[in-house]
Coordinates of N, CA and C in Angstrom, one line a residue:
X177 N -18.0 -2.9 11.8 CA -16.9 -3.8 12.2 C -17.3 -4.6 13.3
X178 N -16.7 -5.8 13.3 CA -17.1 -6.7 14.4 C -16.4 -6.4 15.8
X179 N -17.1 -6.4 16.8 CA -16.5 -6.0 18.0 C -15.2 -6.8 18.3
X180 N -14.2 -5.9 18.7 CA -13.0 -6.5 19.1 C -12.0 -6.7 17.9
X181 N -12.5 -6.5 16.7 CA -11.6 -6.7 15.5 C -11.0 -5.4 15.2
X182 N -9.7 -5.3 14.9 CA -9.1 -4.1 14.5 C -9.6 -3.5 13.2
X183 N -9.6 -2.2 13.1 CA -10.3 -1.5 12.0 C -9.3 -0.3 11.7
X184 N -9.1 0.0 10.5 CA -8.2 1.2 10.2 C -8.9 1.9 9.0
X185 N -8.6 3.3 9.1 CA -9.1 4.1 8.0 C -7.9 4.8 7.4
X186 N -7.7 4.7 6.1 CA -6.6 5.4 5.5 C -6.9 6.7 4.9
X187 N -6.3 7.8 5.4 CA -6.6 9.1 5.0 C -5.6 9.6 4.0
X188 N -4.6 8.9 3.5 CA -3.7 9.3 2.6 C -4.4 9.7 1.2
X189 N -4.0 10.9 0.8 CA -4.6 11.2 -0.6 C -4.0 10.4 -1.7
X190 N -4.8 10.0 -2.7 CA -4.3 9.4 -3.8 C -4.3 10.4 -4.9
X191 N -4.7 10.0 -6.2 CA -4.7 10.9 -7.4 C -6.2 11.4 -7.6
X192 N -6.3 12.3 -8.4 CA -7.6 12.7 -8.7 C -8.2 11.9 -9.8
X193 N -7.6 10.9 -10.3 CA -8.1 10.0 -11.4 C -7.8 8.6 -10.9
X194 N -8.9 7.8 -11.1 CA -8.8 6.3 -10.7 C -8.7 5.6 -12.0
X195 N -7.6 4.8 -12.3 CA -7.4 4.1 -13.4 C -7.5 2.7 -13.3
X196 N -8.0 2.1 -14.4 CA -8.1 0.6 -14.5 C -6.8 -0.1 -14.2
X197 N -6.8 -1.0 -13.3 CA -5.6 -1.7 -12.9 C -5.0 -1.2 -11.6
X198 N -5.5 -0.2 -11.0 CA -4.9 0.3 -9.8 C -5.2 -0.6 -8.5
X199 N -6.4 -1.4 -8.7 CA -6.7 -2.4 -7.7 C -5.7 -3.6 -7.8
X200 N -5.3 -3.8 -9.0 CA -4.3 -4.9 -9.2 C -2.9 -4.5 -8.7
X201 N -2.5 -3.2 -8.7 CA -1.3 -2.7 -8.1 C -1.4 -2.8 -6.6
X202 N -2.6 -2.4 -6.0 CA -2.8 -2.6 -4.6 C -2.6 -4.1 -4.2
X203 N -3.3 -5.0 -4.8 CA -3.2 -6.4 -4.6 C -1.8 -7.0 -4.6
X204 N -1.0 -6.6 -5.7 CA 0.4 -6.9 -5.7 C 1.2 -6.4 -4.7
X205 N 1.0 -5.1 -4.3 CA 1.8 -4.5 -3.3 C 1.5 -5.2 -2.0
X206 N 0.2 -5.5 -1.7 CA -0.2 -6.2 -0.4 C 0.5 -7.5 -0.4
X207 N 0.5 -8.3 -1.5 CA 1.1 -9.6 -1.5 C 2.6 -9.5 -1.2
X208 N 3.3 -8.6 -1.7 CA 4.7 -8.4 -1.5 C 4.9 -8.0 -0.1
X209 N 4.1 -7.1 0.5 CA 4.4 -6.7 1.9 C 4.0 -7.9 2.8
X210 N 3.1 -8.7 2.6 CA 2.9 -9.9 3.4 C 4.1 -10.8 3.2
X211 N 4.6 -11.0 2.1 CA 5.7 -11.9 1.9 C 6.8 -11.3 2.7
X212 N 7.1 -10.0 2.6 CA 8.3 -9.4 3.3 C 8.1 -9.6 4.8
X213 N 6.9 -9.5 5.3 CA 6.7 -9.5 6.7 C 7.1 -11.0 7.2
X214 N 6.7 -12.0 6.4 CA 7.0 -13.3 6.8 C 8.5 -13.5 6.7
X215 N 9.1 -13.1 5.6 CA 10.5 -13.2 5.4 C 11.4 -12.6 6.5
X216 N 10.8 -11.5 7.0 CA 11.5 -10.8 8.1 C 11.3 -11.3 9.4
X217 N 10.6 -12.5 9.5 CA 10.5 -13.2 10.7 C 9.4 -12.8 11.6
X218 N 8.5 -12.0 11.0 CA 7.3 -11.6 11.8 C 6.3 -12.7 11.9
X219 N 6.5 -13.6 13.0 CA 5.5 -14.6 13.2 C 4.4 -14.0 14.1
X220 N 3.2 -14.6 13.8 CA 2.1 -14.1 14.5 C 1.5 -15.3 15.5
X221 N 1.5 -14.9 16.7 CA 1.3 -16.1 17.6 C -0.3 -16.4 17.7
X222 N -1.2 -15.4 17.9 CA -2.5 -15.7 18.0 C -3.4 -14.9 17.0
X223 N -4.7 -15.1 17.1 CA -5.7 -14.5 16.3 C -5.7 -13.0 16.4
X224 N -5.5 -12.4 17.7 CA -5.5 -11.0 17.8 C -4.4 -10.4 17.1
X225 N -3.2 -10.9 17.4 CA -1.8 -10.5 16.8 C -1.9 -10.5 15.4
X226 N -2.4 -11.6 14.8 CA -2.5 -11.9 13.4 C -3.4 -10.9 12.7
X227 N -4.5 -10.6 13.4 CA -5.4 -9.5 12.8 C -4.8 -8.2 12.8
X228 N -4.0 -7.7 13.9 CA -3.4 -6.4 13.9 C -2.3 -6.4 12.8
X229 N -1.6 -7.4 12.6 CA -0.6 -7.4 11.6 C -1.1 -7.4 10.2
X230 N -2.2 -8.0 10.0 CA -3.0 -8.1 8.7 C -3.5 -6.7 8.4
X231 N -3.9 -6.0 9.3 CA -4.5 -4.6 9.2 C -3.3 -3.7 8.9
X232 N -2.2 -3.8 9.7 CA -1.1 -2.9 9.4 C -0.5 -3.1 8.1
X233 N -0.4 -4.4 7.6 CA 0.1 -4.6 6.3 C -0.9 -4.1 5.2
X234 N -2.1 -4.2 5.3 CA -3.1 -3.7 4.4 C -3.0 -2.2 4.3
X235 N -2.8 -1.5 5.4 CA -2.8 0.0 5.5 C -1.5 0.4 4.9
X236 N -0.3 -0.3 5.0 CA 0.9 0.1 4.4 C 0.8 0.0 2.9
X237 N 0.1 -1.1 2.4 CA 0.0 -1.3 0.9 C -1.0 -0.3 0.4
X238 N -2.0 0.1 1.0 CA -3.0 1.1 0.7 C -2.3 2.5 0.6
X239 N -1.5 2.8 1.6 CA -0.7 4.1 1.6 C 0.3 4.1 0.4
X240 N 1.0 3.0 0.2 CA 1.9 3.0 -0.8 C 1.3 3.2 -2.2
X241 N 0.1 2.5 -2.5 CA -0.6 2.6 -3.6 C -1.1 4.0 -3.8
X242 N -1.7 4.7 -2.8 CA -2.1 6.0 -2.9 C -1.0 7.0 -3.2
X243 N 0.2 6.8 -2.5 CA 1.2 7.7 -2.8 C 1.7 7.5 -4.2
X244 N 1.8 6.2 -4.7 CA 2.1 6.0 -6.1 C 1.2 6.8 -7.1
X245 N 0.0 6.6 -6.8 CA -1.0 7.2 -7.7 C -0.9 8.8 -7.6
X246 N -0.7 9.3 -6.5 CA -0.6 10.8 -6.3 C 0.6 11.2 -7.1
X247 N 1.7 10.6 -6.9 CA 3.0 10.9 -7.7 C 2.9 10.8 -9.1
X248 N 2.2 9.7 -9.6 CA 2.1 9.5 -11.1 C 1.2 10.5 -11.6
X249 N 0.1 10.8 -10.9 CA -0.9 11.7 -11.4 C -0.2 13.2 -11.6
X250 N 0.7 13.4 -10.8 CA 1.4 14.8 -10.9 C 2.1 14.9 -12.3
X251 N 2.6 13.7 -12.7 CA 3.4 13.6 -13.9 C 2.6 13.5 -15.2
X252 N 1.5 12.6 -15.0 CA 0.8 12.1 -16.3 C -0.7 12.8 -16.3
X253 N -1.1 13.4 -15.2 CA -2.5 14.0 -15.2 C -3.5 13.1 -15.6
X254 N -4.3 13.4 -16.6 CA -5.5 12.6 -17.0 C -5.1 11.5 -17.8
X255 N -3.7 11.4 -18.3 CA -3.3 10.3 -19.0 C -2.8 9.2 -18.2
X256 N -3.1 9.1 -16.9 CA -2.5 8.2 -16.0 C -3.0 6.7 -16.3
X257 N -2.1 6.0 -16.2 CA -2.2 4.5 -16.4 C -1.7 3.7 -15.2
X258 N -2.2 2.5 -15.0 CA -1.7 1.6 -13.8 C -0.2 1.5 -14.0
X259 N 0.3 1.3 -15.1 CA 1.8 1.3 -15.3 C 2.6 2.3 -14.7
X260 N 2.0 3.5 -14.8 CA 2.7 4.7 -14.1 C 2.8 4.5 -12.7
X261 N 1.7 4.0 -12.0 CA 1.9 3.7 -10.5 C 3.1 2.7 -10.2
X262 N 3.3 1.8 -11.1 CA 4.3 0.9 -10.9 C 5.7 1.5 -11.0
X263 N 5.8 2.5 -11.9 CA 7.0 3.3 -12.0 C 7.4 4.1 -10.9
X264 N 6.5 4.4 -10.0 CA 6.6 5.1 -8.8 C 6.9 4.2 -7.5
X265 N 6.5 3.0 -7.6 CA 6.6 2.1 -6.5 C 7.8 2.0 -5.7
X266 N 8.9 1.8 -6.4 CA 10.2 1.6 -5.8 C 10.5 2.9 -4.9
X267 N 10.5 4.0 -5.4 CA 10.8 5.2 -4.7 C 9.8 5.5 -3.5
X268 N 8.4 5.1 -3.8 CA 7.5 5.3 -2.7 C 7.8 4.4 -1.5
X269 N 8.1 3.1 -1.8 CA 8.4 2.2 -0.7 C 9.7 2.6 0.0
X270 N 10.8 3.0 -0.8 CA 11.9 3.4 -0.1 C 11.7 4.6 0.8
X271 N 10.9 5.5 0.4 CA 10.5 6.7 1.3 C 9.7 6.3 2.5
X272 N 8.8 5.3 2.4 CA 8.1 4.9 3.5 C 8.9 4.1 4.6
X273 N 9.9 3.3 4.0 CA 10.7 2.5 4.9 C 12.3 2.8 4.6
X274 N 12.7 4.0 5.0 CA 14.1 4.4 4.8 C 15.1 3.5 5.6
X275 N 16.1 3.1 4.9 CA 17.1 2.2 5.5 C 16.8 0.8 5.4
X276 N 15.7 0.5 4.9 CA 15.3 -1.1 4.6 C 15.7 -1.4 3.2
X277 N 16.3 -2.5 2.9 CA 16.6 -2.9 1.7 C 16.4 -4.5 1.5

């Protein structure tokens, strides 16, 4: 990592199976979270603040995707598909951000 740049490591467990399309779920989740951040009035003044917010948003999207994968894996085991992650997304996000709608 470049000196002075924020770095994060996500330790949230995902599923025991990685399915095709899981990265697309992550990308879509990240895009939605960035959009919500801007709609919520989270303006970023400078480069350092922008970097911190970008990392926090990426971590939240990663955690959400991993939680979706873990929950979907419990239900579908080795038959897990990316669509199953999407089925879990609403409940996972509600659990991560209670009271937000």
